[in-house]
PDB file of C-alpha atoms in Angstrom:
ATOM      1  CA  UNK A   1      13.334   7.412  -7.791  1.00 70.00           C
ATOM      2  CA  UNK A   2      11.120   7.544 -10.746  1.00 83.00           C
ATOM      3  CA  UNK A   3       8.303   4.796 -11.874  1.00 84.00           C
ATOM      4  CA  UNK A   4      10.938   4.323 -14.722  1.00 89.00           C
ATOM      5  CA  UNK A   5      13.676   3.178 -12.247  1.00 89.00           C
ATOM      6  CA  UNK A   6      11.276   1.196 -10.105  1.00 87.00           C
ATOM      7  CA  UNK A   7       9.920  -0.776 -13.174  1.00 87.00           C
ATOM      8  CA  UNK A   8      13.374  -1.032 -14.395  1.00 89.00           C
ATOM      9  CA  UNK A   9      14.535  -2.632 -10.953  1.00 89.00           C
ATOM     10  CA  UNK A  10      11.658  -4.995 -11.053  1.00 87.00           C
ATOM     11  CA  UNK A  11      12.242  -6.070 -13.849  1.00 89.00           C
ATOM     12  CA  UNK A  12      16.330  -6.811 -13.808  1.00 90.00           C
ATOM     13  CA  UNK A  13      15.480  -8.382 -10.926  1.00 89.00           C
ATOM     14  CA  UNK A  14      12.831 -10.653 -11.954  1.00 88.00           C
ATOM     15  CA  UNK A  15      15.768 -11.543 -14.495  1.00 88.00           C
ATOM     16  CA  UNK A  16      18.181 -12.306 -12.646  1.00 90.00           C
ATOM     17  CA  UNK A  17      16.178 -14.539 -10.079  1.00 87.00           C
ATOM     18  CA  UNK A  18      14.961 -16.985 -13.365  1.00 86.00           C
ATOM     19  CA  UNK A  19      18.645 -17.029 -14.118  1.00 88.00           C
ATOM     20  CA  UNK A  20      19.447 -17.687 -10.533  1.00 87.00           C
ATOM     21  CA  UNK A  21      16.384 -20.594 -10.041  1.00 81.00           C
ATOM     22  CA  UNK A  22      17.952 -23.411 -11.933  1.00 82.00           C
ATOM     23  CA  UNK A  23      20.749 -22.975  -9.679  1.00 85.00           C
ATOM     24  CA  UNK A  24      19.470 -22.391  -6.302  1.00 82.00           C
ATOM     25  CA  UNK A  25      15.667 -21.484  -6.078  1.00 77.00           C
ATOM     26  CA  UNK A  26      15.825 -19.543  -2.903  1.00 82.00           C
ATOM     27  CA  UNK A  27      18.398 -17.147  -3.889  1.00 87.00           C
ATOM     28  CA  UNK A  28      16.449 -16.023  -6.507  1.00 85.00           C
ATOM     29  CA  UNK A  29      13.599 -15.584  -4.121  1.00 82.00           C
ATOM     30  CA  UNK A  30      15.699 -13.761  -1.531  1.00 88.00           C
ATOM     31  CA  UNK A  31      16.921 -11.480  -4.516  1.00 89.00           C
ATOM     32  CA  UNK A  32      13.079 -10.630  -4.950  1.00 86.00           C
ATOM     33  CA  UNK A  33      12.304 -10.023  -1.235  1.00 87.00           C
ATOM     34  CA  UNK A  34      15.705  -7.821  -1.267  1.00 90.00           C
ATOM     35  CA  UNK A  35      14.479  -5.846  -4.217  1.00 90.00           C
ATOM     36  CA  UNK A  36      10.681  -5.513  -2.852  1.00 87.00           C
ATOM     37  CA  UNK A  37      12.113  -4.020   0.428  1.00 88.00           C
ATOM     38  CA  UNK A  38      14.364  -1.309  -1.699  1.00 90.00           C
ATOM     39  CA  UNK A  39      11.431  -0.561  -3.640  1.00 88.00           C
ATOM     40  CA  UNK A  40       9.031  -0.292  -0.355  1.00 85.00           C
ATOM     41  CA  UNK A  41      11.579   1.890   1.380  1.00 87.00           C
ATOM     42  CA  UNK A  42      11.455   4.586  -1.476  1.00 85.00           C
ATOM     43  CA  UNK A  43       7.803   4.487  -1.509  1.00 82.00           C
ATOM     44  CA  UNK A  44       7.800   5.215   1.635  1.00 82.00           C
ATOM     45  CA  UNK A  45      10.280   8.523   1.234  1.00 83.00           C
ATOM     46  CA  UNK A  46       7.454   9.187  -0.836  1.00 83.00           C
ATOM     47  CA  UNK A  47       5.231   9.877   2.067  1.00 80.00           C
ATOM     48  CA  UNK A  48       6.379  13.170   3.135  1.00 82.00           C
ATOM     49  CA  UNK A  49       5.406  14.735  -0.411  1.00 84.00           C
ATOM     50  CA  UNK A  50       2.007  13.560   0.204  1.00 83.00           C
ATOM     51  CA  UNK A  51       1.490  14.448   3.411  1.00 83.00           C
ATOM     52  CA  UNK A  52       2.907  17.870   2.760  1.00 86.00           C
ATOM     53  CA  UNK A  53       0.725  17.984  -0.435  1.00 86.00           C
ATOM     54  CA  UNK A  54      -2.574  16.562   2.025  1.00 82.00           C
ATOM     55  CA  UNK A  55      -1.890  19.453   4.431  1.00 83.00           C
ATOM     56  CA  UNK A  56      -1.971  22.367   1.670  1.00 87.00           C
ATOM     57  CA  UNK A  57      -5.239  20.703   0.784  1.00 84.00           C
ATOM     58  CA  UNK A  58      -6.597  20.901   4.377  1.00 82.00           C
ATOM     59  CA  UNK A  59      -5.768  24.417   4.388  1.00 84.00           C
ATOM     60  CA  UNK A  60      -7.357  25.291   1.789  1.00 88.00           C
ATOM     61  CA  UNK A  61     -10.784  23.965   2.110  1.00 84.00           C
ATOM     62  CA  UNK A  62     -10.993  23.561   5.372  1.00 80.00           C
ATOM     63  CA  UNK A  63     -11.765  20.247   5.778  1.00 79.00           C
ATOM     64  CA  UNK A  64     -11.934  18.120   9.482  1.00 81.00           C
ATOM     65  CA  UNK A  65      -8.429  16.614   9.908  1.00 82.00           C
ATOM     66  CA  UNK A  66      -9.726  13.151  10.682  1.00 84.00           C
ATOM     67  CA  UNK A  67     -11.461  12.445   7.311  1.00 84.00           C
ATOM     68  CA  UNK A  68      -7.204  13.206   5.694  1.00 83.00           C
ATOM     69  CA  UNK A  69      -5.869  11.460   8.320  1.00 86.00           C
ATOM     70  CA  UNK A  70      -8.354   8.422   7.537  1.00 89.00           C
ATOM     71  CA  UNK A  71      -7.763   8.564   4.061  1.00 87.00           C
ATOM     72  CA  UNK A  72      -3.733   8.499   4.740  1.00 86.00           C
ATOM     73  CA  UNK A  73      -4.398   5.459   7.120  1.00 90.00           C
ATOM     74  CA  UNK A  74      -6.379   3.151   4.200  1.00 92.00           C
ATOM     75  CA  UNK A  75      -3.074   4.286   1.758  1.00 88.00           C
ATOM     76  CA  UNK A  76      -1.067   2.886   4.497  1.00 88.00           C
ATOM     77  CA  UNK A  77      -2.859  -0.320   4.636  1.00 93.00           C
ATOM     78  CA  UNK A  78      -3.460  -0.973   1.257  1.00 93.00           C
ATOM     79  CA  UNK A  79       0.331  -0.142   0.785  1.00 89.00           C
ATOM     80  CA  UNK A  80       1.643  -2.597   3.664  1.00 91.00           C
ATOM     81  CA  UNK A  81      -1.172  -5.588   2.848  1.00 93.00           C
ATOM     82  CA  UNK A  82      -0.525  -5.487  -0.972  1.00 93.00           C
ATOM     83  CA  UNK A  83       3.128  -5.820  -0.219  1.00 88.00           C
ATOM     84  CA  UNK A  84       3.341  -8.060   2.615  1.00 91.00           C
ATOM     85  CA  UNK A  85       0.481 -10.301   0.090  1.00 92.00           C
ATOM     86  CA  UNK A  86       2.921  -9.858  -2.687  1.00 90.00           C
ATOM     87  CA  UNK A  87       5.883 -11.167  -0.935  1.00 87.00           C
ATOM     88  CA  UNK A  88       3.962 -14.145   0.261  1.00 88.00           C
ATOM     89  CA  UNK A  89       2.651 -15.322  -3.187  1.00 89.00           C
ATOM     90  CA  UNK A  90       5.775 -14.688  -4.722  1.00 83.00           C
ATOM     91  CA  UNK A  91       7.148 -17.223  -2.215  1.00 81.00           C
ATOM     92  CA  UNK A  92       4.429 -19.861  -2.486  1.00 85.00           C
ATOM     93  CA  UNK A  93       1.671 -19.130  -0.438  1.00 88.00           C
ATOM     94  CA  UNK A  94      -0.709 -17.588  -2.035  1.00 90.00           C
ATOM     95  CA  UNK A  95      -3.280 -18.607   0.559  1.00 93.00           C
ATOM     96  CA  UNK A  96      -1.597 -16.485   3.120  1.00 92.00           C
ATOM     97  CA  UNK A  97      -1.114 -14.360   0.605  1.00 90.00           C
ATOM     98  CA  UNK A  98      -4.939 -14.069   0.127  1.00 93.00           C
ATOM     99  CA  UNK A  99      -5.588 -13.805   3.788  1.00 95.00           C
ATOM    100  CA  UNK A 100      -3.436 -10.647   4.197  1.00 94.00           C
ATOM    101  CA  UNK A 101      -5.474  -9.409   1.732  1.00 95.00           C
ATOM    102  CA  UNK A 102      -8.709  -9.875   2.891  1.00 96.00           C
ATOM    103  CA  UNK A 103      -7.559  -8.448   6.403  1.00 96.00           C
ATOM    104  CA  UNK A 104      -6.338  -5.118   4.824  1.00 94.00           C
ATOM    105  CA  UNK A 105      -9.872  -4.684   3.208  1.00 95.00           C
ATOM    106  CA  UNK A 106     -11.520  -5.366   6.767  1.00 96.00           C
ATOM    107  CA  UNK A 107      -9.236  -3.099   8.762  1.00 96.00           C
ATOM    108  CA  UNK A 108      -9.771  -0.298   5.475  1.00 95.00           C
ATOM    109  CA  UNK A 109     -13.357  -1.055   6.233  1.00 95.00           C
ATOM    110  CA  UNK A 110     -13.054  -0.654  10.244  1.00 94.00           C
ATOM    111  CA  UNK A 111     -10.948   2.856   9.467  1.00 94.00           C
ATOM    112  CA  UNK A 112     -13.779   4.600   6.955  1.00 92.00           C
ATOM    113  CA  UNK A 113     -16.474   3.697   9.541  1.00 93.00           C
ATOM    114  CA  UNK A 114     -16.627   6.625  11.163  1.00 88.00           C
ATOM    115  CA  UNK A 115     -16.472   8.885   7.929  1.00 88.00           C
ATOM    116  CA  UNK A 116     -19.325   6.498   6.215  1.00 90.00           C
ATOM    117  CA  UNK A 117     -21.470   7.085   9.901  1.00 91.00           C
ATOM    118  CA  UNK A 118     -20.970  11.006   9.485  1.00 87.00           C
ATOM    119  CA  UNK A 119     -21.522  11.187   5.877  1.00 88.00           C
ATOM    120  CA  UNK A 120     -24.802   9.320   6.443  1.00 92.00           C
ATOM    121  CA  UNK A 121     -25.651  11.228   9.485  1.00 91.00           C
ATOM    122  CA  UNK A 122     -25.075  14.711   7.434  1.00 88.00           C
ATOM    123  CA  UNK A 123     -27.443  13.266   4.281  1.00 92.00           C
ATOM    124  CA  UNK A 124     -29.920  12.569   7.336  1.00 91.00           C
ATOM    125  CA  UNK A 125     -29.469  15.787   8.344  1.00 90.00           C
ATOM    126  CA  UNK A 126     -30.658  17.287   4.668  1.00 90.00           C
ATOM    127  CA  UNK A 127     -33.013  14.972   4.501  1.00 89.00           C
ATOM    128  CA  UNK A 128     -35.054  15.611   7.665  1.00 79.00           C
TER     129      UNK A 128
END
């Protein structure tokens, strides 16, 4: 599924649920929660490309496998916290909404700690 398609399905969708909100609000709401799960699903078959695509990069550098594998875990939870944020403003509460947010920066935070504490320990290193 191409960005084309994707934007394409957003937007017929976002269509259809105005058309459908004069009628019956939460249908068009569960049309939009039905659409952002198809869309989520293919970005997530997306995955394996990148993964495969990280590991050729790996091997050719030579880089530690944590600092990949901490980089794939902040996509992952920017990914699930900017939808599950999404879905929650789009149904009315945005504070909620806002809180996800602000958790999925924290835990991206918690996750790069240990790369920020080694890059800083490796400047002290050049340093000293």
């Amino acid at each position: 599924m191409t960005v084309v398609t994707v934007g394409i399905i957003g937007i017929m969708t976002v269509l259809m649920a105005v058309q459908l909100k004069s009628m019956k609000g939460e249908y068009g709401l569960y049309l939009v929660l039905a659409a952002a799960c198809v869309i989520f699903f293919y970005g997530t078959l997306r995955l394996r490309g990148i993964l495969e695509g990280m590991q050729k990069i790996q091997n050719m550098i030579r880089i530690n496998p944590v600092y990949l594998n901490t980089l794939l875990k902040m996509t992952g939870i920017t990914y699930i916290a900017e939808f599950s944020s999404g879905i929650c403003k789009d149904a009315g509460y945005g504070a909620l909404g806002t809180q996800i947010e602000i958790f999925g920066k924290l835990s991206i935070l918690a996750v790069s700690l240990p790369v920020i504490l080694a890059l800083l320990d490796t400047l002290q290193g050049l340093l000293a």
